[in-house]
Amino acid sequence: MDLLSISEALAEKLDRLEFSCPVAHVYNPLRYAWRPHREYLNRYGGTGKKAVLIGMNPGPWGMTQTGVPFGEVAVVRDWLRIVEPVERPGLEHPKKPVQGLNCPRSEVSGKRLWGMIRERFETPAQFFKDYLVLNYCPLLFLDAQGTNLTPDKLPTVERHALEDTCNGALRHMIEYLKPEYVVGVGNFAAIQAETALQGLPVNVTKILHPSPSSPAANRGWSEVALRQLSEAGIGFQP
């Protein structure tokens, strides 16, 4: 299966999962933002990558808005040149509306990650020749107050069902892409990749997550991440 087929199957399996309190809203951009997500995979998701960077799950102002992993609006529109329309999730929280490319908010994590990429690669074609960015879980979870809930904060039974589903999809994606390295962006993604990819001929490593809630990430995140990539043997350059 190619990445589109894997993503379509993942979306169907995720739709069958049920989530309870504290989860009040679940956004699935593989559904309402499928067109830009499909464009991203069609354009950039070819085989033979050197490394695949794996995030945890969408932020409210990134992939949630654009369908692109870590997809800060300005980067998706102005650098990746993906302008496909985005629909709306079935049940939105008023504090976290989906506005697509019209969203005025900036996803800090996405801006940092793609900013680092743009500093190293002149064009998207140069980057995607050897690299790709994906998310481990495509779902955004919100509580009743509109606060973001990461997958590790879900009730145990629901988290395990989610991980089983996402682990299978990640394994299929890496089998298709055949990269030399998988880079977890943050500890959670790295741990899940280690579990999902056991037995495959791929090196799993990690970099610091660019979240603004991380004091370490607020002190020169790009320099730290580039050093970690270099130490892992990933040159991260054209």
PDB file of C-alpha atoms in Angstrom:
ATOM      1  CA  MET A   1       0.000   0.000   0.000  1.00  0.00           C
ATOM      2  CA  ASP A   2       1.138   3.555  -0.684  1.00  0.00           C
ATOM      3  CA  LEU A   3       0.830   6.422   1.792  1.00  0.00           C
ATOM      4  CA  LEU A   4      -2.599   7.484   0.548  1.00  0.00           C
ATOM      5  CA  SER A   5      -4.027   3.995   0.954  1.00  0.00           C
ATOM      6  CA  ILE A   6      -2.485   3.673   4.416  1.00  0.00           C
ATOM      7  CA  SER A   7      -3.880   7.068   5.459  1.00  0.00           C
ATOM      8  CA  GLU A   8      -7.349   6.232   4.177  1.00  0.00           C
ATOM      9  CA  ALA A   9      -7.356   2.940   6.088  1.00  0.00           C
ATOM     10  CA  LEU A  10      -6.065   4.709   9.204  1.00  0.00           C
ATOM     11  CA  ALA A  11      -8.851   7.298   9.030  1.00  0.00           C
ATOM     12  CA  GLU A  12     -11.473   4.551   8.830  1.00  0.00           C
ATOM     13  CA  LYS A  13     -10.033   2.688  11.817  1.00  0.00           C
ATOM     14  CA  LEU A  14      -9.779   5.861  13.884  1.00  0.00           C
ATOM     15  CA  ASP A  15     -13.430   6.664  13.158  1.00  0.00           C
ATOM     16  CA  ARG A  16     -14.378   3.422  14.904  1.00  0.00           C
ATOM     17  CA  LEU A  17     -12.581   4.311  18.152  1.00  0.00           C
ATOM     18  CA  GLU A  18     -14.508   5.821  21.053  1.00  0.00           C
ATOM     19  CA  PHE A  19     -13.155   8.336  23.555  1.00  0.00           C
ATOM     20  CA  SER A  20     -14.601   9.317  26.934  1.00  0.00           C
ATOM     21  CA  CYS A  21     -14.067  12.051  29.500  1.00  0.00           C
ATOM     22  CA  PRO A  22     -11.906  14.140  29.601  1.00  0.00           C
ATOM     23  CA  VAL A  23     -12.116  14.055  25.779  1.00  0.00           C
ATOM     24  CA  ALA A  24     -15.033  16.165  24.589  1.00  0.00           C
ATOM     25  CA  HIS A  25     -14.006  16.909  20.977  1.00  0.00           C
ATOM     26  CA  VAL A  26     -12.026  14.875  18.449  1.00  0.00           C
ATOM     27  CA  TYR A  27     -10.852  16.495  15.206  1.00  0.00           C
ATOM     28  CA  ASN A  28      -9.730  14.197  12.390  1.00  0.00           C
ATOM     29  CA  PRO A  29      -8.005  16.235   9.665  1.00  0.00           C
ATOM     30  CA  LEU A  30      -7.680  13.104   7.544  1.00  0.00           C
ATOM     31  CA  ARG A  31     -11.403  13.622   6.998  1.00  0.00           C
ATOM     32  CA  TYR A  32     -12.205  17.343   6.811  1.00  0.00           C
ATOM     33  CA  ALA A  33      -8.717  18.371   5.543  1.00  0.00           C
ATOM     34  CA  TRP A  34      -8.225  15.353   3.311  1.00  0.00           C
ATOM     35  CA  ARG A  35      -7.659  17.365   0.124  1.00  0.00           C
ATOM     36  CA  PRO A  36      -4.548  19.247   1.330  1.00  0.00           C
ATOM     37  CA  HIS A  37      -3.305  16.121   3.115  1.00  0.00           C
ATOM     38  CA  ARG A  38      -3.688  14.123  -0.093  1.00  0.00           C
ATOM     39  CA  GLU A  39      -1.874  16.848  -2.027  1.00  0.00           C
ATOM     40  CA  TYR A  40       0.989  16.773   0.486  1.00  0.00           C
ATOM     41  CA  LEU A  41       1.413  13.007   0.205  1.00  0.00           C
ATOM     42  CA  ASN A  42       0.981  12.932  -3.568  1.00  0.00           C
ATOM     43  CA  ARG A  43       3.523  15.666  -4.106  1.00  0.00           C
ATOM     44  CA  TYR A  44       6.132  14.787  -1.500  1.00  0.00           C
ATOM     45  CA  GLY A  45       5.555  11.249  -0.219  1.00  0.00           C
ATOM     46  CA  GLY A  46       7.684   9.216  -2.599  1.00  0.00           C
ATOM     47  CA  THR A  47       9.812   6.262  -1.560  1.00  0.00           C
ATOM     48  CA  GLY A  48      13.547   6.194  -0.910  1.00  0.00           C
ATOM     49  CA  LYS A  49      13.760   8.759   1.887  1.00  0.00           C
ATOM     50  CA  LYS A  50      16.877   9.036   4.009  1.00  0.00           C
ATOM     51  CA  ALA A  51      14.930  10.034   7.136  1.00  0.00           C
ATOM     52  CA  VAL A  52      11.316  10.487   8.187  1.00  0.00           C
ATOM     53  CA  LEU A  53      10.519  12.908  11.004  1.00  0.00           C
ATOM     54  CA  ILE A  54       7.569  11.791  13.135  1.00  0.00           C
ATOM     55  CA  GLY A  55       5.517  14.170  15.286  1.00  0.00           C
ATOM     56  CA  MET A  56       3.066  13.167  18.021  1.00  0.00           C
ATOM     57  CA  ASN A  57      -0.308  14.560  16.896  1.00  0.00           C
ATOM     58  CA  PRO A  58      -1.685  17.794  15.424  1.00  0.00           C
ATOM     59  CA  GLY A  59      -1.555  21.107  17.220  1.00  0.00           C
ATOM     60  CA  PRO A  60      -4.722  23.234  17.110  1.00  0.00           C
ATOM     61  CA  TRP A  61      -3.192  25.813  14.764  1.00  0.00           C
ATOM     62  CA  GLY A  62      -1.076  23.482  12.616  1.00  0.00           C
ATOM     63  CA  MET A  63      -2.192  20.245  10.970  1.00  0.00           C
ATOM     64  CA  THR A  64      -5.628  20.799  12.488  1.00  0.00           C
ATOM     65  CA  GLN A  65      -5.977  23.786  10.155  1.00  0.00           C
ATOM     66  CA  THR A  66      -4.026  22.643   7.100  1.00  0.00           C
ATOM     67  CA  GLY A  67      -3.967  18.845   6.962  1.00  0.00           C
ATOM     68  CA  VAL A  68      -0.159  18.952   6.770  1.00  0.00           C
ATOM     69  CA  PRO A  69       1.988  17.599   9.643  1.00  0.00           C
ATOM     70  CA  PHE A  70       3.316  20.505  11.742  1.00  0.00           C
ATOM     71  CA  GLY A  71       1.521  22.537   9.076  1.00  0.00           C
ATOM     72  CA  GLU A  72       1.878  26.143  10.170  1.00  0.00           C
ATOM     73  CA  VAL A  73      -0.401  28.099   7.831  1.00  0.00           C
ATOM     74  CA  ALA A  74       2.157  30.449   6.269  1.00  0.00           C
ATOM     75  CA  VAL A  75       4.585  27.599   5.527  1.00  0.00           C
ATOM     76  CA  VAL A  76       1.917  25.424   3.925  1.00  0.00           C
ATOM     77  CA  ARG A  77       0.581  28.263   1.797  1.00  0.00           C
ATOM     78  CA  ASP A  78       3.749  30.167   0.883  1.00  0.00           C
ATOM     79  CA  TRP A  79       6.532  27.529   0.824  1.00  0.00           C
ATOM     80  CA  LEU A  80       4.845  24.197   0.219  1.00  0.00           C
ATOM     81  CA  ARG A  81       2.311  25.911  -2.052  1.00  0.00           C
ATOM     82  CA  ILE A  82      -0.541  23.729  -0.882  1.00  0.00           C
ATOM     83  CA  VAL A  83      -3.775  25.715  -1.072  1.00  0.00           C
ATOM     84  CA  GLU A  84      -6.442  23.025  -1.225  1.00  0.00           C
ATOM     85  CA  PRO A  85      -9.665  23.912   0.635  1.00  0.00           C
ATOM     86  CA  VAL A  86     -10.375  22.623   4.142  1.00  0.00           C
ATOM     87  CA  GLU A  87     -13.846  21.706   5.383  1.00  0.00           C
ATOM     88  CA  ARG A  88     -14.969  21.698   9.032  1.00  0.00           C
ATOM     89  CA  PRO A  89     -15.008  18.937  11.653  1.00  0.00           C
ATOM     90  CA  GLY A  90     -18.409  17.772  12.776  1.00  0.00           C
ATOM     91  CA  LEU A  91     -18.247  19.077  16.327  1.00  0.00           C
ATOM     92  CA  GLU A  92     -15.972  22.072  16.867  1.00  0.00           C
ATOM     93  CA  HIS A  93     -15.095  23.727  20.140  1.00  0.00           C
ATOM     94  CA  PRO A  94     -15.700  27.507  19.857  1.00  0.00           C
ATOM     95  CA  LYS A  95     -12.196  28.194  21.185  1.00  0.00           C
ATOM     96  CA  LYS A  96     -10.572  26.031  18.513  1.00  0.00           C
ATOM     97  CA  PRO A  97     -12.351  26.731  15.214  1.00  0.00           C
ATOM     98  CA  VAL A  98     -11.019  25.306  11.965  1.00  0.00           C
ATOM     99  CA  GLN A  99     -10.434  28.126   9.485  1.00  0.00           C
ATOM    100  CA  GLY A 100      -7.990  26.466   7.119  1.00  0.00           C
ATOM    101  CA  LEU A 101      -5.550  28.811   5.407  1.00  0.00           C
ATOM    102  CA  ASN A 102      -7.568  31.751   6.762  1.00  0.00           C
ATOM    103  CA  CYS A 103      -6.526  30.889  10.321  1.00  0.00           C
ATOM    104  CA  PRO A 104      -4.755  33.947  11.792  1.00  0.00           C
ATOM    105  CA  ARG A 105      -2.935  31.950  14.469  1.00  0.00           C
ATOM    106  CA  SER A 106       0.573  30.543  14.095  1.00  0.00           C
ATOM    107  CA  GLU A 107       1.557  27.079  15.293  1.00  0.00           C
ATOM    108  CA  VAL A 108       4.832  27.713  17.113  1.00  0.00           C
ATOM    109  CA  SER A 109       6.056  24.111  16.921  1.00  0.00           C
ATOM    110  CA  GLY A 110       5.377  23.991  13.196  1.00  0.00           C
ATOM    111  CA  LYS A 111       6.937  27.375  12.605  1.00  0.00           C
ATOM    112  CA  ARG A 112      10.105  26.252  14.378  1.00  0.00           C
ATOM    113  CA  LEU A 113      10.340  22.881  12.633  1.00  0.00           C
ATOM    114  CA  TRP A 114       9.630  24.119   9.119  1.00  0.00           C
ATOM    115  CA  GLY A 115      11.704  27.235   9.800  1.00  0.00           C
ATOM    116  CA  MET A 116      14.707  25.023  10.488  1.00  0.00           C
ATOM    117  CA  ILE A 117      13.986  23.081   7.315  1.00  0.00           C
ATOM    118  CA  ARG A 118      13.731  26.247   5.208  1.00  0.00           C
ATOM    119  CA  GLU A 119      17.048  27.487   6.562  1.00  0.00           C
ATOM    120  CA  ARG A 120      18.762  24.289   5.396  1.00  0.00           C
ATOM    121  CA  PHE A 121      16.931  23.649   2.130  1.00  0.00           C
ATOM    122  CA  GLU A 122      16.330  26.279  -0.509  1.00  0.00           C
ATOM    123  CA  THR A 123      13.256  24.600  -1.977  1.00  0.00           C
ATOM    124  CA  PRO A 124      10.734  21.964  -0.904  1.00  0.00           C
ATOM    125  CA  ALA A 125      12.041  19.702  -3.672  1.00  0.00           C
ATOM    126  CA  GLN A 126      15.501  19.702  -2.089  1.00  0.00           C
ATOM    127  CA  PHE A 127      14.087  18.725   1.285  1.00  0.00           C
ATOM    128  CA  PHE A 128      11.578  16.114   0.204  1.00  0.00           C
ATOM    129  CA  LYS A 129      14.070  14.338  -2.032  1.00  0.00           C
ATOM    130  CA  ASP A 130      15.510  12.711   1.090  1.00  0.00           C
ATOM    131  CA  TYR A 131      13.151  13.626   3.944  1.00  0.00           C
ATOM    132  CA  LEU A 132       9.492  13.627   4.946  1.00  0.00           C
ATOM    133  CA  VAL A 133       7.501  14.866   7.942  1.00  0.00           C
ATOM    134  CA  LEU A 134       4.590  12.781   9.254  1.00  0.00           C
ATOM    135  CA  ASN A 135       2.496  12.599  12.422  1.00  0.00           C
ATOM    136  CA  TYR A 136       2.183   9.443  14.491  1.00  0.00           C
ATOM    137  CA  CYS A 137      -1.457  10.177  15.363  1.00  0.00           C
ATOM    138  CA  PRO A 138      -3.563  12.454  13.131  1.00  0.00           C
ATOM    139  CA  LEU A 139      -6.210  13.241  15.754  1.00  0.00           C
ATOM    140  CA  LEU A 140      -6.565  16.388  17.876  1.00  0.00           C
ATOM    141  CA  PHE A 141      -8.204  15.874  21.287  1.00  0.00           C
ATOM    142  CA  LEU A 142      -9.838  18.677  23.286  1.00  0.00           C
ATOM    143  CA  ASP A 143     -11.520  18.685  26.673  1.00  0.00           C
ATOM    144  CA  ALA A 144     -14.732  20.544  27.453  1.00  0.00           C
ATOM    145  CA  GLN A 145     -12.819  23.779  28.059  1.00  0.00           C
ATOM    146  CA  GLY A 146     -11.061  23.535  24.701  1.00  0.00           C
ATOM    147  CA  THR A 147      -7.704  22.551  26.197  1.00  0.00           C
ATOM    148  CA  ASN A 148      -5.479  20.361  24.045  1.00  0.00           C
ATOM    149  CA  LEU A 149      -5.083  16.761  25.284  1.00  0.00           C
ATOM    150  CA  THR A 150      -2.092  14.839  23.979  1.00  0.00           C
ATOM    151  CA  PRO A 151      -2.520  11.090  23.315  1.00  0.00           C
ATOM    152  CA  ASP A 152      -0.494  10.123  26.381  1.00  0.00           C
ATOM    153  CA  LYS A 153      -3.133  11.828  28.571  1.00  0.00           C
ATOM    154  CA  LEU A 154      -5.980   9.582  27.388  1.00  0.00           C
ATOM    155  CA  PRO A 155      -7.502   6.892  29.624  1.00  0.00           C
ATOM    156  CA  THR A 156      -5.365   3.756  29.491  1.00  0.00           C
ATOM    157  CA  VAL A 157      -7.732   1.480  27.547  1.00  0.00           C
ATOM    158  CA  GLU A 158      -8.468   4.173  24.966  1.00  0.00           C
ATOM    159  CA  ARG A 159      -4.799   5.101  24.657  1.00  0.00           C
ATOM    160  CA  HIS A 160      -3.841   1.481  24.005  1.00  0.00           C
ATOM    161  CA  ALA A 161      -6.496   1.128  21.296  1.00  0.00           C
ATOM    162  CA  LEU A 162      -5.270   4.346  19.680  1.00  0.00           C
ATOM    163  CA  GLU A 163      -1.630   3.239  19.854  1.00  0.00           C
ATOM    164  CA  ASP A 164      -2.394  -0.166  18.339  1.00  0.00           C
ATOM    165  CA  THR A 165      -4.086   1.556  15.400  1.00  0.00           C
ATOM    166  CA  CYS A 166      -1.411   4.204  14.874  1.00  0.00           C
ATOM    167  CA  ASN A 167       1.473   1.756  15.387  1.00  0.00           C
ATOM    168  CA  GLY A 168       0.173  -0.408  12.564  1.00  0.00           C
ATOM    169  CA  ALA A 169      -0.200   2.541  10.209  1.00  0.00           C
ATOM    170  CA  LEU A 170       3.264   3.879  11.051  1.00  0.00           C
ATOM    171  CA  ARG A 171       4.827   0.490  10.403  1.00  0.00           C
ATOM    172  CA  HIS A 172       3.136   0.272   6.996  1.00  0.00           C
ATOM    173  CA  MET A 173       4.295   3.786   6.119  1.00  0.00           C
ATOM    174  CA  ILE A 174       7.906   3.067   7.022  1.00  0.00           C
ATOM    175  CA  GLU A 175       7.826  -0.243   5.160  1.00  0.00           C
ATOM    176  CA  TYR A 176       6.685   1.722   2.108  1.00  0.00           C
ATOM    177  CA  LEU A 177       9.117   4.643   2.451  1.00  0.00           C
ATOM    178  CA  LYS A 178      12.142   2.498   3.407  1.00  0.00           C
ATOM    179  CA  PRO A 179      14.100   5.265   5.156  1.00  0.00           C
ATOM    180  CA  GLU A 180      17.435   4.730   6.851  1.00  0.00           C
ATOM    181  CA  TYR A 181      16.320   6.772   9.868  1.00  0.00           C
ATOM    182  CA  VAL A 182      13.094   7.563  11.681  1.00  0.00           C
ATOM    183  CA  VAL A 183      13.361  10.645  13.875  1.00  0.00           C
ATOM    184  CA  GLY A 184      10.890  11.041  16.708  1.00  0.00           C
ATOM    185  CA  VAL A 185      10.174  14.729  17.250  1.00  0.00           C
ATOM    186  CA  GLY A 186       9.985  14.498  21.030  1.00  0.00           C
ATOM    187  CA  ASN A 187      10.103  11.562  23.420  1.00  0.00           C
ATOM    188  CA  PHE A 188       6.575  10.278  22.849  1.00  0.00           C
ATOM    189  CA  ALA A 189       6.954   9.906  19.089  1.00  0.00           C
ATOM    190  CA  ALA A 190      10.355   8.265  19.484  1.00  0.00           C
ATOM    191  CA  ILE A 191       9.040   5.725  21.995  1.00  0.00           C
ATOM    192  CA  GLN A 192       6.071   4.851  19.793  1.00  0.00           C
ATOM    193  CA  ALA A 193       8.318   4.504  16.754  1.00  0.00           C
ATOM    194  CA  GLU A 194      10.618   2.121  18.658  1.00  0.00           C
ATOM    195  CA  THR A 195       7.606  -0.051  19.496  1.00  0.00           C
ATOM    196  CA  ALA A 196       5.931   0.099  16.088  1.00  0.00           C
ATOM    197  CA  LEU A 197       9.065  -0.515  14.032  1.00  0.00           C
ATOM    198  CA  GLN A 198      10.627  -3.410  15.938  1.00  0.00           C
ATOM    199  CA  GLY A 199      12.353  -5.780  13.538  1.00  0.00           C
ATOM    200  CA  LEU A 200      12.494  -3.362  10.625  1.00  0.00           C
ATOM    201  CA  PRO A 201      15.905  -2.318   9.218  1.00  0.00           C
ATOM    202  CA  VAL A 202      15.641   1.307  10.341  1.00  0.00           C
ATOM    203  CA  ASN A 203      17.460   3.418  12.911  1.00  0.00           C
ATOM    204  CA  VAL A 204      15.156   5.209  15.351  1.00  0.00           C
ATOM    205  CA  THR A 205      16.454   8.357  16.991  1.00  0.00           C
ATOM    206  CA  LYS A 206      14.938  11.567  18.346  1.00  0.00           C
ATOM    207  CA  ILE A 207      15.236  15.332  18.551  1.00  0.00           C
ATOM    208  CA  LEU A 208      13.905  17.789  21.089  1.00  0.00           C
ATOM    209  CA  HIS A 209      10.271  18.730  20.512  1.00  0.00           C
ATOM    210  CA  PRO A 210       9.917  22.387  19.427  1.00  0.00           C
ATOM    211  CA  SER A 211       6.942  23.067  21.704  1.00  0.00           C
ATOM    212  CA  PRO A 212       6.926  26.520  23.352  1.00  0.00           C
ATOM    213  CA  SER A 213       5.921  24.795  26.594  1.00  0.00           C
ATOM    214  CA  SER A 214       9.419  23.302  26.746  1.00  0.00           C
ATOM    215  CA  PRO A 215      11.992  25.608  28.396  1.00  0.00           C
ATOM    216  CA  ALA A 216      14.773  23.805  26.537  1.00  0.00           C
ATOM    217  CA  ALA A 217      13.047  24.378  23.189  1.00  0.00           C
ATOM    218  CA  ASN A 218      12.777  28.094  23.942  1.00  0.00           C
ATOM    219  CA  ARG A 219      16.568  28.357  24.171  1.00  0.00           C
ATOM    220  CA  GLY A 220      17.758  27.894  20.609  1.00  0.00           C
ATOM    221  CA  TRP A 221      15.683  24.888  19.556  1.00  0.00           C
ATOM    222  CA  SER A 222      17.012  24.744  16.000  1.00  0.00           C
ATOM    223  CA  GLU A 223      20.644  24.545  17.140  1.00  0.00           C
ATOM    224  CA  VAL A 224      19.827  21.744  19.584  1.00  0.00           C
ATOM    225  CA  ALA A 225      17.849  19.770  16.997  1.00  0.00           C
ATOM    226  CA  LEU A 226      20.540  20.109  14.337  1.00  0.00           C
ATOM    227  CA  ARG A 227      23.180  18.922  16.784  1.00  0.00           C
ATOM    228  CA  GLN A 228      21.063  15.902  17.697  1.00  0.00           C
ATOM    229  CA  LEU A 229      20.541  15.063  14.016  1.00  0.00           C
ATOM    230  CA  SER A 230      24.273  15.346  13.380  1.00  0.00           C
ATOM    231  CA  GLU A 231      25.089  13.115  16.357  1.00  0.00           C
ATOM    232  CA  ALA A 232      22.686  10.506  14.967  1.00  0.00           C
ATOM    233  CA  GLY A 233      24.539  10.559  11.626  1.00  0.00           C
ATOM    234  CA  ILE A 234      21.929  12.592   9.727  1.00  0.00           C
ATOM    235  CA  GLY A 235      23.554  15.465   7.862  1.00  0.00           C
ATOM    236  CA  PHE A 236      20.226  17.191   7.223  1.00  0.00           C
ATOM    237  CA  GLN A 237      21.315  19.161   4.194  1.00  0.00           C
ATOM    238  CA  PRO A 238      20.771  19.001   0.417  1.00  0.00           C
TER     239      PRO A 238
END
